[in-house]
Short mmCIF file of C-alpha atoms and ligand atoms in Angstrom, two decimals:
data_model
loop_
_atom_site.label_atom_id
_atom_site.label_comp_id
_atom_site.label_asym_id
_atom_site.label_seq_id
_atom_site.Cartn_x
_atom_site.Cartn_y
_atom_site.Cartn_z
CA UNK A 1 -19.81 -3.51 35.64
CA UNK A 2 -21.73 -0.59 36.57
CA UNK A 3 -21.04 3.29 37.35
CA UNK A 4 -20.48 3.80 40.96
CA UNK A 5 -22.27 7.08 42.59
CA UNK A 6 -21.31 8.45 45.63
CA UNK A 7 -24.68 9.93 47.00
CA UNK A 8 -23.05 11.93 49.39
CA UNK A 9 -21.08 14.27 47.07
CA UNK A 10 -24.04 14.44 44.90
CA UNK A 11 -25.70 17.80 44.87
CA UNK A 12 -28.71 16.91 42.60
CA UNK A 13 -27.23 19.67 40.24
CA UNK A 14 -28.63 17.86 37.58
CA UNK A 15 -25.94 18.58 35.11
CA UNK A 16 -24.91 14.48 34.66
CA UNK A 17 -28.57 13.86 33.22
CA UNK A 18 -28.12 16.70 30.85
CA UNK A 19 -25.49 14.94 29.60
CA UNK A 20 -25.90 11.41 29.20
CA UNK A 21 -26.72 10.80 25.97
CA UNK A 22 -28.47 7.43 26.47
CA UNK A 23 -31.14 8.79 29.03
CA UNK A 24 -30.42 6.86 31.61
CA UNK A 25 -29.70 9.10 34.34
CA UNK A 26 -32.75 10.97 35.76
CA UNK A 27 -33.30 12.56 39.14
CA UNK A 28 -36.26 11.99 41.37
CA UNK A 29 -36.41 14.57 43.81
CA UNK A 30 -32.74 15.20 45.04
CA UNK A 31 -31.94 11.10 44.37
CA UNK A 32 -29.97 10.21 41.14
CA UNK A 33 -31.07 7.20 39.24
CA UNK A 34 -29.36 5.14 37.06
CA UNK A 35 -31.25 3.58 34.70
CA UNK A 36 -30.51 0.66 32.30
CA UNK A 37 -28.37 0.69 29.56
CA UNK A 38 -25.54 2.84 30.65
CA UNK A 39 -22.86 2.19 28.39
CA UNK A 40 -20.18 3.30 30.73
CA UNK A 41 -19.19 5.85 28.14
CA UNK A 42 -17.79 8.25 30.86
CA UNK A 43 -19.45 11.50 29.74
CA UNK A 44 -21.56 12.22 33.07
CA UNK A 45 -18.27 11.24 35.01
CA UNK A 46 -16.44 14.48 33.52
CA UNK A 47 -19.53 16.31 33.46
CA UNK A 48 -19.81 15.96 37.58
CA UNK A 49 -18.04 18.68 38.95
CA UNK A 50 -18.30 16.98 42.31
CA UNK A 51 -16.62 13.70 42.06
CA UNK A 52 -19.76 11.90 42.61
CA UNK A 53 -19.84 9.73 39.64
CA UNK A 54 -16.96 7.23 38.77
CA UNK A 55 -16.28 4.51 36.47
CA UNK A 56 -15.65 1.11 37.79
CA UNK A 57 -11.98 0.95 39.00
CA UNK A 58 -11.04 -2.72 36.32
CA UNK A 59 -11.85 -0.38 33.64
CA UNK A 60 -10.29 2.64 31.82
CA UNK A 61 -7.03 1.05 31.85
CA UNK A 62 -4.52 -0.75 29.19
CA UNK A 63 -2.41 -3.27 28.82
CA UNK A 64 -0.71 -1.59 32.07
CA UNK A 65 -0.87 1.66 34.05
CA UNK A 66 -0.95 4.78 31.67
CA UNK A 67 2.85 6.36 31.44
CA UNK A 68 2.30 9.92 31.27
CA UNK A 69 4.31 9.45 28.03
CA UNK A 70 4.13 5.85 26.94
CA UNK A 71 7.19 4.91 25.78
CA UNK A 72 6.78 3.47 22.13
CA UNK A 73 5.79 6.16 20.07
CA UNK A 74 3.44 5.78 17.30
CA UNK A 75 2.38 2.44 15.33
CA UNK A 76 1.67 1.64 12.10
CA UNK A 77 0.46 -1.87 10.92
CA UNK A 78 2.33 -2.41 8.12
CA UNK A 79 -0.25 -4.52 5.88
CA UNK A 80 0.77 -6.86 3.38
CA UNK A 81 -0.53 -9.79 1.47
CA UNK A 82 1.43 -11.92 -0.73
CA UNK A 83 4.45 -10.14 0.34
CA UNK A 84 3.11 -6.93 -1.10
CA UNK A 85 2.44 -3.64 1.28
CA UNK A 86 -1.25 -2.29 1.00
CA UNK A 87 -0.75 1.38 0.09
CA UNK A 88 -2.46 2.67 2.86
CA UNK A 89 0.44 1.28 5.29
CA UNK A 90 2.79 3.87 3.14
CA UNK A 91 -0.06 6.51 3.50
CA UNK A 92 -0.58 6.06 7.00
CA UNK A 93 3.57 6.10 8.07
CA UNK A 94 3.54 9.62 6.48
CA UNK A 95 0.97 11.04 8.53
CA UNK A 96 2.43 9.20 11.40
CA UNK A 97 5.41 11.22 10.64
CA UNK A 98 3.86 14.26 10.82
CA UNK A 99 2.09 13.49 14.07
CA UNK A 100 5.35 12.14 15.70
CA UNK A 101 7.11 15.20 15.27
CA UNK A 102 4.49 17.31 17.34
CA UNK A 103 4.58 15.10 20.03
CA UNK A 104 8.11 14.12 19.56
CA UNK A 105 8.35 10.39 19.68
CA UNK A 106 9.66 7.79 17.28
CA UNK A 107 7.48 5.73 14.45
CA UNK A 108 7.49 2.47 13.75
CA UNK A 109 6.19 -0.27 11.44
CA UNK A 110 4.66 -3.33 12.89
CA UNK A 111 5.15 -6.31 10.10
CA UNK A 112 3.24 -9.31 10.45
CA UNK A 113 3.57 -12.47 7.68
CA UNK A 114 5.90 -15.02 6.73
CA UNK A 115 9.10 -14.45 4.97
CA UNK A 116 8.42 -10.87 4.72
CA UNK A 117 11.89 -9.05 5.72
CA UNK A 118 12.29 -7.75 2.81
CA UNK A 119 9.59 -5.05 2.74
CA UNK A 120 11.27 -3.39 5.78
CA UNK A 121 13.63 -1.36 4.15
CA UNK A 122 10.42 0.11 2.66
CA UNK A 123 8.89 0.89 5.42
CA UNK A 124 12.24 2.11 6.89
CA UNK A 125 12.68 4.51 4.24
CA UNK A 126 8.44 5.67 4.00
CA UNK A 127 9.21 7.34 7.56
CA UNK A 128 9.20 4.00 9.64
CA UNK A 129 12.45 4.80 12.55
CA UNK A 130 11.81 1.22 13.67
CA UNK A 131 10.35 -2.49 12.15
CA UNK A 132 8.99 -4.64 14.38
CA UNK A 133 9.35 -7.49 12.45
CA UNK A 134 7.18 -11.01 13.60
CA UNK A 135 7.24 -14.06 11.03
CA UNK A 136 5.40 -17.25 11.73
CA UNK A 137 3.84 -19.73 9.08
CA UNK A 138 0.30 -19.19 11.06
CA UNK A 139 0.67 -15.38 9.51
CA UNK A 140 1.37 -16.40 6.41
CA UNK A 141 -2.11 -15.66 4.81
CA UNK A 142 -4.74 -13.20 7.01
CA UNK A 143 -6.27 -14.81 10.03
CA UNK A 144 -8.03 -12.49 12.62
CA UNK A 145 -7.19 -14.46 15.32
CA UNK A 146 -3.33 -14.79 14.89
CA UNK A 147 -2.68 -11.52 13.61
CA UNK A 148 -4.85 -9.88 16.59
CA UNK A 149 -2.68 -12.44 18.91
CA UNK A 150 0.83 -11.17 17.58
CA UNK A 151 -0.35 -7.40 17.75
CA UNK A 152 -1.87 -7.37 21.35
CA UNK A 153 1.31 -9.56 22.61
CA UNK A 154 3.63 -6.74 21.22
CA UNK A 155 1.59 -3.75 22.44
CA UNK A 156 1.94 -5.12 25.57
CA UNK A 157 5.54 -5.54 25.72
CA UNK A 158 6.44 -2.54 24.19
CA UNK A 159 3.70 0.17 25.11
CA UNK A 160 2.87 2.20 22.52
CA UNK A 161 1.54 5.42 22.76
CA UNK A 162 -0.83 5.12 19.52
CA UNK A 163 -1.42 2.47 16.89
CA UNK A 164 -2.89 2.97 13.63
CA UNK A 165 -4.16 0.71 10.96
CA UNK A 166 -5.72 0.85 7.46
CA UNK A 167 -9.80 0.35 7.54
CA UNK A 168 -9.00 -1.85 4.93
CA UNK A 169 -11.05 -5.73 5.39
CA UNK A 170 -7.90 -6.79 7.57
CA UNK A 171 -7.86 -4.18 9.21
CA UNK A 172 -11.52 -3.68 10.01
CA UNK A 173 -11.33 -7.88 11.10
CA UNK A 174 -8.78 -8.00 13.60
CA UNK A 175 -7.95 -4.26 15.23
CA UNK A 176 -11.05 -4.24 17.02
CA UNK A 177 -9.76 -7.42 18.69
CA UNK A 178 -6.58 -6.12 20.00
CA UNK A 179 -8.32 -2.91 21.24
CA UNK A 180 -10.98 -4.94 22.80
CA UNK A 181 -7.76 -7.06 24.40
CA UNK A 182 -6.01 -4.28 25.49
CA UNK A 183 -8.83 -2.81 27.02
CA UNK A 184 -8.58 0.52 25.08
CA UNK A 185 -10.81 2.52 22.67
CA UNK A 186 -11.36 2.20 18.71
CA UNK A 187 -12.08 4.84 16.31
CA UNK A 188 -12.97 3.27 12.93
CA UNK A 189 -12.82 4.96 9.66
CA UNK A 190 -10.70 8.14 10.45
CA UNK A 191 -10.45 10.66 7.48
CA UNK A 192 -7.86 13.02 9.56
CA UNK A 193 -5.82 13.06 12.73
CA UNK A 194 -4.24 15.95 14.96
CA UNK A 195 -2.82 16.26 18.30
CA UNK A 196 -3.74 17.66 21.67
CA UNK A 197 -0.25 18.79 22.62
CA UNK A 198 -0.71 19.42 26.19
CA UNK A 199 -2.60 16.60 26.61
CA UNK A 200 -0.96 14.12 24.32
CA UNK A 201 -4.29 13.29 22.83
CA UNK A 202 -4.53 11.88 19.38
CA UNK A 203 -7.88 13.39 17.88
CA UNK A 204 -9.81 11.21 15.44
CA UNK A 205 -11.85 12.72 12.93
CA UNK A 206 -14.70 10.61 10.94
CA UNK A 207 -18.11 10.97 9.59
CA UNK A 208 -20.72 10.23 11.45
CA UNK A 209 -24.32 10.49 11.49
CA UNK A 210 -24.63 9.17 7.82
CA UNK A 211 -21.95 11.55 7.10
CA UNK A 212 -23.77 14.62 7.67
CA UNK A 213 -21.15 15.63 10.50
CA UNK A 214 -17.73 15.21 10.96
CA UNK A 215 -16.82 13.79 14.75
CA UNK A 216 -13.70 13.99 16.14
CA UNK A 217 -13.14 11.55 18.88
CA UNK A 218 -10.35 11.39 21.70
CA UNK A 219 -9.53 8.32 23.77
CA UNK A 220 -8.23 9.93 27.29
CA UNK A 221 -8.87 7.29 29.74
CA UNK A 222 -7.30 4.37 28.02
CA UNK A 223 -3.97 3.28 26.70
CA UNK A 224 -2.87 2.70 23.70
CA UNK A 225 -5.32 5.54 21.41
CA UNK A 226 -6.29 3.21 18.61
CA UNK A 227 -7.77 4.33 15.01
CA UNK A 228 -8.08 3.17 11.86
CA UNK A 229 -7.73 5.55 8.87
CA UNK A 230 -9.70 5.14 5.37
CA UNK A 231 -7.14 4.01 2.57
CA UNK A 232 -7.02 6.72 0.42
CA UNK A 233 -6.75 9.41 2.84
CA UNK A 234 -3.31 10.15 3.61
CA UNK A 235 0.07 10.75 1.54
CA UNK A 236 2.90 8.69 1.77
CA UNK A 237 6.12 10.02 2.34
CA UNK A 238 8.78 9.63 -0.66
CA UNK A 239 11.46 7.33 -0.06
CA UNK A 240 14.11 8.90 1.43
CA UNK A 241 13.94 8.96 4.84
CA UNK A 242 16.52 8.14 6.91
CA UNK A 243 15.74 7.73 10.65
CA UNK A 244 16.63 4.91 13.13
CA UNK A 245 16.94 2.22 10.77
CA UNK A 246 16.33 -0.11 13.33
CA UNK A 247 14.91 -3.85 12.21
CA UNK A 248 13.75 -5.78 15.56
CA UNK A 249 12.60 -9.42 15.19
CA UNK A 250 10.54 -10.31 17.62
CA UNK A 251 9.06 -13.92 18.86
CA UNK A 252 5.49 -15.09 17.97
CA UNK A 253 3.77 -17.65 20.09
CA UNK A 254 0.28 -18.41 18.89
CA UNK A 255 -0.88 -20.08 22.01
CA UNK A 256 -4.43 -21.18 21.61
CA UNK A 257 -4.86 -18.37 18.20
CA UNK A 258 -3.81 -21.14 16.06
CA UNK A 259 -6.18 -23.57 17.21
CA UNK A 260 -9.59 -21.65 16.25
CA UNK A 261 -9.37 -20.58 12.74
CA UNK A 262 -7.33 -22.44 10.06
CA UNK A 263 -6.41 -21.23 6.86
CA UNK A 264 -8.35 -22.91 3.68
CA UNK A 265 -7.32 -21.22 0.51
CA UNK A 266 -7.57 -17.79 -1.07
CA UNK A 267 -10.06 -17.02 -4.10
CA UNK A 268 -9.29 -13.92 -5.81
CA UNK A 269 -11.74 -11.23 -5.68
CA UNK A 270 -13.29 -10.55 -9.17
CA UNK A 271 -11.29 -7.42 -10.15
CA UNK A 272 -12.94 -4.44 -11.16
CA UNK A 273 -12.63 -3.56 -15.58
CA UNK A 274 -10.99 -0.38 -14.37
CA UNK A 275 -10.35 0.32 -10.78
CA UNK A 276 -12.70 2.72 -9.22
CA UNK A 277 -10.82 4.74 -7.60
CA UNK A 278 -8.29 5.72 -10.55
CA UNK A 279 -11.61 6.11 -12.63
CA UNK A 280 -12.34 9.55 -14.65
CA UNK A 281 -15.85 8.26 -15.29
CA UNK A 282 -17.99 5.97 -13.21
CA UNK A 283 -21.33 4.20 -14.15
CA UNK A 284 -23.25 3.12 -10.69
CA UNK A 285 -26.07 0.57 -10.21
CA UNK A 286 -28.82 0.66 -7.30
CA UNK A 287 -31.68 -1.07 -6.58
CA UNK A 288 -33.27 0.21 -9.37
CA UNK A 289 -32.05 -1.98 -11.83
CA UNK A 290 -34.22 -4.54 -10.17
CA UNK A 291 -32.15 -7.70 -11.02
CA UNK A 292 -28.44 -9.01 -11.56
CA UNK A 293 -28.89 -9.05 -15.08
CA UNK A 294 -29.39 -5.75 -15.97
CA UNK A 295 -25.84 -5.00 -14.31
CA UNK A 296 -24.97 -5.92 -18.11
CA UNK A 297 -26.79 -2.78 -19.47
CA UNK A 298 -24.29 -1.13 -17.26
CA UNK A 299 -21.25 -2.85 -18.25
CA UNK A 300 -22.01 -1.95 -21.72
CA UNK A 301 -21.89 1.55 -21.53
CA UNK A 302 -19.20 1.27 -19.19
CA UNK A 303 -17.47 -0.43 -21.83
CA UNK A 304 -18.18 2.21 -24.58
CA UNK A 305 -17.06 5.60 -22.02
CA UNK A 306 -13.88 3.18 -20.50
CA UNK A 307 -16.05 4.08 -17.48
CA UNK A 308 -15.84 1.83 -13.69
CA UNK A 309 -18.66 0.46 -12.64
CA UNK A 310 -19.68 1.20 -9.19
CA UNK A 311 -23.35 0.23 -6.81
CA UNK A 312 -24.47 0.77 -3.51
CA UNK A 313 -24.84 -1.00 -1.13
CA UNK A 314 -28.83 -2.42 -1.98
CA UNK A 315 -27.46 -3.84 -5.17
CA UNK A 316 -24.40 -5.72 -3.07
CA UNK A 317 -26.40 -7.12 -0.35
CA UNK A 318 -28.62 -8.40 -3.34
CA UNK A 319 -25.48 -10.10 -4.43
CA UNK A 320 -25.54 -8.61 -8.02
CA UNK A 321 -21.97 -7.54 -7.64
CA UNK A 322 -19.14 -8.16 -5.64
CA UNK A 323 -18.62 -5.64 -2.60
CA UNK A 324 -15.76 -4.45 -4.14
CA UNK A 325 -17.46 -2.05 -6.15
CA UNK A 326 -19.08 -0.50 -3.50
CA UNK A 327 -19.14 2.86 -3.57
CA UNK A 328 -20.21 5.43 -0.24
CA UNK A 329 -19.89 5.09 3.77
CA UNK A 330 -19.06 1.09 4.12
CA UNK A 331 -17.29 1.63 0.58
CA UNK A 332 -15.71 3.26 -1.77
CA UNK A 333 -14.84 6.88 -1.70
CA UNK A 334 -14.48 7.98 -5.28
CA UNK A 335 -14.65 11.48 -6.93
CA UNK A 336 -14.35 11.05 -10.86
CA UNK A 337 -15.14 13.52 -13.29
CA UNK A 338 -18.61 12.15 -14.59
CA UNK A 339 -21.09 10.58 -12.15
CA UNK A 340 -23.51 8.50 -13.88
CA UNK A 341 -26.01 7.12 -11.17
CA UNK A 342 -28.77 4.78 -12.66
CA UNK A 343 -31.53 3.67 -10.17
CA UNK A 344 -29.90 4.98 -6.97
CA UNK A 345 -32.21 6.65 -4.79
CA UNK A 346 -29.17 8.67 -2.96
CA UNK A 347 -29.06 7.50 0.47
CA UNK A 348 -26.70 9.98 2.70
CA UNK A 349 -24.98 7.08 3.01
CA UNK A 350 -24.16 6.81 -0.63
CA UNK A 351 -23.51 10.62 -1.19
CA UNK A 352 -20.75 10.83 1.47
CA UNK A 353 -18.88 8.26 -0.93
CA UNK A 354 -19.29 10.25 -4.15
CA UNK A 355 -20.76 13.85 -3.87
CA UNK A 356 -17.38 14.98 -4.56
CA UNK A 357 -17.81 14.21 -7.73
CA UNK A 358 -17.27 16.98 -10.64
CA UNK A 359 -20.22 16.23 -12.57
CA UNK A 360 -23.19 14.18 -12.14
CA UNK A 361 -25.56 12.84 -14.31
CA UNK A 362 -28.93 11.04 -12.42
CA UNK A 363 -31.35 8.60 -13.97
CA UNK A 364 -34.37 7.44 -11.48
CA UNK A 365 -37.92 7.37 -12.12
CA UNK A 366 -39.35 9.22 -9.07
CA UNK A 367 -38.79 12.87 -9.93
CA UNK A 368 -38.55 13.07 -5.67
CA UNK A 369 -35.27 10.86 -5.23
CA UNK A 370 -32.75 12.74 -3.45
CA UNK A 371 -30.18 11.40 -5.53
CA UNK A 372 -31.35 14.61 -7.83
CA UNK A 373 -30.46 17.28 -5.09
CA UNK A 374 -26.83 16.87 -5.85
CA UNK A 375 -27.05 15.92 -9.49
CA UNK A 376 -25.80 18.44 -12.64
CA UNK A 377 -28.38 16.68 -14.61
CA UNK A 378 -31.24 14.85 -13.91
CA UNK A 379 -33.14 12.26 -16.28
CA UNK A 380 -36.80 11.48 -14.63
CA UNK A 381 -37.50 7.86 -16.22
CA UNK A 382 -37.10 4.35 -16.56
CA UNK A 383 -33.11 3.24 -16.34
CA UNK A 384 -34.29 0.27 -18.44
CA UNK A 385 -35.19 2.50 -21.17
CA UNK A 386 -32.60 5.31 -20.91
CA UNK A 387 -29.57 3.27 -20.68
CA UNK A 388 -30.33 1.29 -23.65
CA UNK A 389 -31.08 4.31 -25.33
CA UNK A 390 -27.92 5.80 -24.50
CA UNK A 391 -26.04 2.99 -25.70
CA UNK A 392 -27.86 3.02 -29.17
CA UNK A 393 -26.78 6.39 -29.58
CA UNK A 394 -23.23 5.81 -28.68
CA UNK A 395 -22.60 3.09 -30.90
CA UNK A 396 -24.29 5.93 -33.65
CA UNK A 397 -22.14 8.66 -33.30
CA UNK A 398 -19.01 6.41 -33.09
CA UNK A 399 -20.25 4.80 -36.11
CA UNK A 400 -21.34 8.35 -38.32
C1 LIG B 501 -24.44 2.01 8.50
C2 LIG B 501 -24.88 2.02 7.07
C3 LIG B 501 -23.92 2.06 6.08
C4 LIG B 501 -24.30 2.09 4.74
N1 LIG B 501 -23.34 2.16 3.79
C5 LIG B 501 -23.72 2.28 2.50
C6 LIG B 501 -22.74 2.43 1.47
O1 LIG B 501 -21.54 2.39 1.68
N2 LIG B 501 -23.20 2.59 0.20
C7 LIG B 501 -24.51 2.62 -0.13
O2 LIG B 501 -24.84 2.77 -1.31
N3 LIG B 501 -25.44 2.45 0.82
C8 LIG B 501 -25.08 2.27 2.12
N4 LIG B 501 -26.04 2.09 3.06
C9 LIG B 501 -27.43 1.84 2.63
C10 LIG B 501 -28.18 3.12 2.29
O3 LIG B 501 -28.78 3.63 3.44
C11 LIG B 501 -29.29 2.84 1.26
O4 LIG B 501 -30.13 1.81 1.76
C12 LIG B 501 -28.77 2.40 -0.10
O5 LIG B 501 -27.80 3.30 -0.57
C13 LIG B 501 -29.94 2.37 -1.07
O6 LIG B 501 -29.50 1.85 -2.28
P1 LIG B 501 -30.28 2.16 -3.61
O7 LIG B 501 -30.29 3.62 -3.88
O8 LIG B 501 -29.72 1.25 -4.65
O9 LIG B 501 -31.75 1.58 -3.30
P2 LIG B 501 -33.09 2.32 -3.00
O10 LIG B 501 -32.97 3.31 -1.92
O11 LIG B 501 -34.12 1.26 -2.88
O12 LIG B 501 -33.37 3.15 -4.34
C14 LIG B 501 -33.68 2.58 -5.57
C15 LIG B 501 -34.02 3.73 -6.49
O13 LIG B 501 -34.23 3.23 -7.80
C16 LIG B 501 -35.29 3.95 -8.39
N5 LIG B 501 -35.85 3.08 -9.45
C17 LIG B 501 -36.57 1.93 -9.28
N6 LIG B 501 -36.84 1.41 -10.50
C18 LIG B 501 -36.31 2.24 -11.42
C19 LIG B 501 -36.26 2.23 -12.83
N7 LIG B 501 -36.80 1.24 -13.56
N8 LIG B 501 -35.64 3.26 -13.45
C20 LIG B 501 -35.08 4.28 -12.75
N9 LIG B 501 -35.09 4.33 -11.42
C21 LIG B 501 -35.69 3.32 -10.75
C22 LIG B 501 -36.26 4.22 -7.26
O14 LIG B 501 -37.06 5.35 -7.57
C23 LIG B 501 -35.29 4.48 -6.09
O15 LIG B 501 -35.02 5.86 -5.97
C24 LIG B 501 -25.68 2.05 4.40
C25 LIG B 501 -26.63 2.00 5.40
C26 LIG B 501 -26.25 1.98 6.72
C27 LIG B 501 -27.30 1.94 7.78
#
């Protein structure tokens, strides 16, 4: 697939290579050339104010010609496991509420597991006006491939006008499948949402660039506008609401999902002492602590402040400690009242997942690490050194 040009409404005005942000349009005398790697984004199309660039004609379209107002509303994926909603389904149905009622259209849940009726009247009273309900022993336990089945069948038979799901690890496996199946946009990671009104266009807000600007992002071409929204973000409703009330049950046929993936078992993720994001102080590991061991320093003086532990991202991918305590970007967001970083050079990509916090105490030994530009206090040494040091004096003053 390729952008078509029109050479004869072309005026050589130049303005489409301005704004292709790939470089791959450039003019050679009064001929356009496209270039390779055009990623078909559509900016030089709406930039042509001469119709002489398109996009191809079998894209830019959903599961079915766009309605002008498609006639399901919003979506929310109503996660679960073990028959328990994530929060951020609750979160994410109350600022579906709020978006529904500027463009005036109905919310609903979208349920997915087996022998998990009973959490509609939840979601029915969170600000859901509708369940879609779909049980099936294949979506028992999460499998991308079913659960991205049972969502893309039902967006096509019911034509929503926007679905949204938690950037949670489901929902980061298996919604860029159904938007890649319905042919429509994906904004991952959203941290707010508004509407276009005259134009009915959801607008996605999310860091980008490292976090050092905020992008919003619209999806006009395509049908359904999908996003995912970081857990966390938004407040749930209380319960209360009284809308449609309306539980529908509808079919699943796995069709040739089943036959791919097969559920094994599930291991439980090695919980976190205190939960990070409830935590009012947090003790973080980087690469600087040089090996898995010394995560025990750590867990020690975590253990005397009743402090979290969190790390970056080095000290996961070096497998010292599970993922879950990941903290910035691809993590955690956290904002407790003490900060203690130890070894953590401060990536932007870390910051944007803890520079909220109140106060923050660094400990690295090159004087230079950026980690220090946001810090309330700054200790220029060795971790290996400090920490134990800080521990001795703890256990002191507790014991004088
Ligand atoms: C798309 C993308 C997403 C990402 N998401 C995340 C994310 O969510 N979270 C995240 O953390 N990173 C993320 N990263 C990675 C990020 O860019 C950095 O690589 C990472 O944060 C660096 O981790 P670090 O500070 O532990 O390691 P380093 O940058 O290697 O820093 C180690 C620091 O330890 C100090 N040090 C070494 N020895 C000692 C000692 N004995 N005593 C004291 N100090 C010492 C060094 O001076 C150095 O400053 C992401 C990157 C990309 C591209």
């Amino acid at each position: 697939m390729s952008l078509i040009f029109d050479a004869d409404k072309c005026t050589a005005c130049g303005q489409c290579v301005e704004t292709c942000l790939f470089g791959v349009l450039r003019l050679e005398g009064e001929n356009l050339v496209i270039g390779e790697g055009c990623t078909l984004c559509g900016a030089c199309v709406d930039a042509c104010d001469f119709g002489a660039l398109s996009l191809p004609p079998d894209m830019g379209e959903g599961p079915s010609p766009r309605p002008e107002i498609p006639p399901d509303g919003i979506w929310v994926f109503a996660e679960q496991r073990h028959g328990e909603l994530a929060p951020v389904a609750l979160e994410l149905l109350g600022e579906a509420r709020r978006l529904a009622e500027t463009l005036q259209v109905k919310v609903s849940a979208v349920l997915l597991g087996a022998k998990v009726e009973s959490l509609a009247p939840t979601l029915l009273s969170r600000g859901a006006d509708k369940v879609y309900l779909l049980e099936h022993p294949l979506l028992a336990a999460f499998l991308e491939e079913p659960f991205a089945a049972a969502l893309t069948a039902l967006a096509r038979q019911y034509q929503p006008e926007i679905i949204l799901a938690g950037a949670t690890y489901a929902g980061r496996a298996f919604i860029p499948g159904v938007a890649a199946a319905l042919k429509t946009g994906l904004t991952a990671d959203c941290t707010a949402f508004s509407i276009d009104v005259e134009k009915r266009l959801l607008q996605q807000t999310r860091p980008a660039f490292g976090g050092n600007i905020m992008a919003t992002i619209i999806t006009p071409r395509t049908f359904p506008q999908m996003a995912t929204a970081r857990p966390g973000t938004f407040k749930p409703l209380p319960e209360g609401y009284q809308g449609d009330g309306q539980v529908v049950r509808v079919d699943f046929d796995p069709g040739t999902a089943a036959s791919r993936s097969r559920f094994v078992a599930t291991v439980a993720e090695i919980k976190e002492r205190v939960a990070l994001s409830a935590a009012e102080v947090i003790i973080a590991g980087g690469r600087g602590l040089k090996e898995a061991k010394n995560f025990r320093l750590l867990e020690e003086l975590a253990d005397l402040l009743g402090a979290a532990l969190g790390a970056t991202r080095a000290a996961v991918d070096a497998g010292w400690i599970p993922y879950a305590h990941q903290i910035g970007q691809t993590g955690k967001t956290v904002s407790p009242r003490i900060y203690i970083a130890c070894g953590i050079s401060g990536a932007a990509q870390h910051l944007v997942g803890m520079q909220s916090s109140d106060f923050i105490v660094a400990i690295n030994k090159d004087p230079d690490a950026p980690i220090f530009q946001v810090a309330d206090v700054g200790l220029v040494g060795d971790l290996l050194e400090i920490v134990p040091a800080l521990i001795q004096e703890i256990k002191k003053s507790r014991q004088e």
